[in-house]
Amino acid sequence: MTKAAEIDIVSVSKIYGQTTAVHAISLKIPAGSYCCLLGPSGCGKTSTLRMIAGHESISEGDIRLGTKVVTDLPPARRGTAMMFQSYALFPHLDLIDNVAFSLKMKGVEKEERRRKALEMLQLMQLEPYATRRPAQLSGGQQQRVALARALITDPEALLLDEPLSALDPFLKIRMRAELKKLQTTLGITFVHVTHSQEEAMALADIVVVMNDGRIEQAAHPRTVFERPATAFVARFMGDHNVITGRVVEKVENGIIIEVPGGGRFQAIDGTGEIGDAADIAVRTDRVMLAETSAPTLGFTGIVQNVEYRGSSVKMVVSGAGIEDFTLIISDAAFFANPVKMGDAVPLSWNSGDAIVLGRITH
Amino acid sequence: MTMVVPPPKTVKVEALEKPPITLPPSLISWLQAAPLTIILGAFLALPILMITVVSFWDYDFAQMYPDFVTFNYAETLGSWVTWKTYLNTLKFTFLVWSITLFIGFWVAYFLAFHIRTSAMQTVLFLVCTVPFLTSNIIRMISWIPVLGRNGLVNSALIETGIIAAPIEWLLYSDFAVVLAMVHLYTLFMVTPIFNTMMRIDRSLIEAARDAGASGLQILTNVIIPLSKPGMAIGSIFVVTLVMADFSTVQVMSGGQSASVALMMKNQMSLLQYPAAAANAVVLLVLVLLMVAGILRIVDIRKEL
């Protein structure tokens, strides 16, 4: 079953009447990789997945799967299988008939298709429930049935529409691990739509962050987290403070920006003309409660909020023209020198921890 | 800016200070169940009981005599006229049921799956119900000028030269009875089927298409099985209505066809109440058996 296909999306748009849901996106998903489409609701991630699956017509552009262009093919002839958000199991059929559904549609003999479906259920460890109806199963079991039903078509790519959203948090983490294991075993391409950055980071080989019908960044999760391409990505992935200002000085390997009515901050890995608007990001876990070594790598602010989280403490500080600057420090560091709301504290970070964010020109 | 805050309305305290009347919990339950029990008892159980009792009474041309005799049943079941009438009624029921099921399914299918906006669905569904703003009898009688010997259909066919003489079987025939009944009862089939279809998760249809099902395969493997409860409820409506119909049969057949209910009506007009009552009991048992049969085939509990 190792016949994964590369998915190539070439300037694909989706237009509903007057509104454009997806703006000419291009994306290459390597064969056999686990790709997560990540973004807030309404960002076009589900439309993109449904266009790959063939459940949504493609307004403009083309989609290639392996060697064939599938733009105008019906879902079943694309070599993809889709797993729906609420699993969409047939409530009137037992598990065997649910899993064997696509074989029945192809006209496979009853004995043959029941045998294959049972094999698939065995693989998913659902054999004892073979004659039950979907309503008699738990959420996690239903998900495995949906997986079995999708995989029996022997697809080159599996498309998953928010597969974990219907599960409780504990089960979510368990099924997440199962999905990853399954993908590794089968070696086929998985495309997984989610709005949870935690889910995307845990699963994906490539995270595709989408916003407003456009791709903001498509890269390995580590790159997306450590080098977010835009302010949107930095905010959406969390654990970053985004500071917006204007470029006032160019330095070696970076720029210095000035926040309106506030301080100046230096960041690396970016360029910009003096006077341009620019965003920089500072990782929340890299900020220290200490006097700055250089005036552009920290500020003094007033503590707005302190939250104890066990192994760490989250603080929100305002100052130097920046509202709600978040930092997370270890509990040891915090309790060695505790502060409380209203205190003025010095903050600082190293020069490598502030990076310049790009801006997409639409 | 100052705002005058109105003082909070004070609840009359005196009323609350009186000790509340406490009823024993069991009495409260009885009181809660009482209204429905009284209505069903007075308008359903009691009449059926009376009919059953009267069906065992004796009678002559003028009066009924309380008694316990079984010859009302013996006469009803022993007469070949009764059997013929029952067979005729069952024939009408079967024809009307199959035609309304066919039409009802497709109308509901069109409304549920081909009309995209829910506003338009509601509008079209209301359009379906508009004829029901007039009475049954008027809707039935309005067929007469359409189907009659010199009616719209016949005169149009003669004027276009398709036929030379008027078609006689259009009105006052079994055809007219079935046509009028289909007209009267199709909506009772459309409504429950439409209701069931609207509850079918649309992603099931996408899942079927994803598995390679064609339009016909989606219909036979997904939509029809999932619409069965609605079809069963509609069938119960139509079967019970047609089995009990006498006016449509009388008017549209011109008195040439008979139904069980019409037979009962005739018995009552001859003051043979116990005979009509016996007939009614037999009909009730038959209809209940048919409903039980439908419920055995399809599980409608999910729809209730």
Short mmCIF file of C-alpha atoms in Angstrom, two decimals, chain B residues 4 9 17-18 29 48 57 68 90 103 120 125 128-129 155 162 176 178 195 242 250 267 285 301:
data_model
loop_
_atom_site.label_atom_id
_atom_site.label_comp_id
_atom_site.label_asym_id
_atom_site.label_seq_id
_atom_site.Cartn_x
_atom_site.Cartn_y
_atom_site.Cartn_z
CA VAL B 4 -31.52 58.32 37.63
CA LYS B 9 -39.43 46.81 41.65
CA GLU B 17 -45.64 34.94 53.40
CA LYS B 18 -48.76 32.80 53.34
CA SER B 29 -48.61 13.47 39.13
CA ILE B 48 -64.66 2.77 20.83
CA TRP B 57 -76.83 -5.51 20.45
CA PHE B 68 -75.38 -10.02 23.65
CA LEU B 90 -58.10 -2.63 -0.10
CA ILE B 103 -45.25 11.16 -5.90
CA MET B 120 -37.20 28.70 -0.81
CA PHE B 125 -43.57 23.64 1.06
CA CYS B 128 -47.91 22.58 -1.34
CA THR B 129 -50.22 23.20 1.59
CA SER B 155 -63.71 19.01 -24.54
CA ILE B 162 -57.46 13.43 -30.57
CA ALA B 176 -61.80 9.16 -10.68
CA VAL B 178 -58.15 7.04 -7.12
CA ASN B 195 -39.17 15.95 7.38
CA VAL B 242 -58.25 5.76 2.54
CA GLN B 250 -69.44 8.04 -3.14
CA GLN B 267 -76.29 0.84 7.32
CA VAL B 285 -59.01 -4.37 13.71
CA ARG B 301 -39.11 5.51 16.89
#
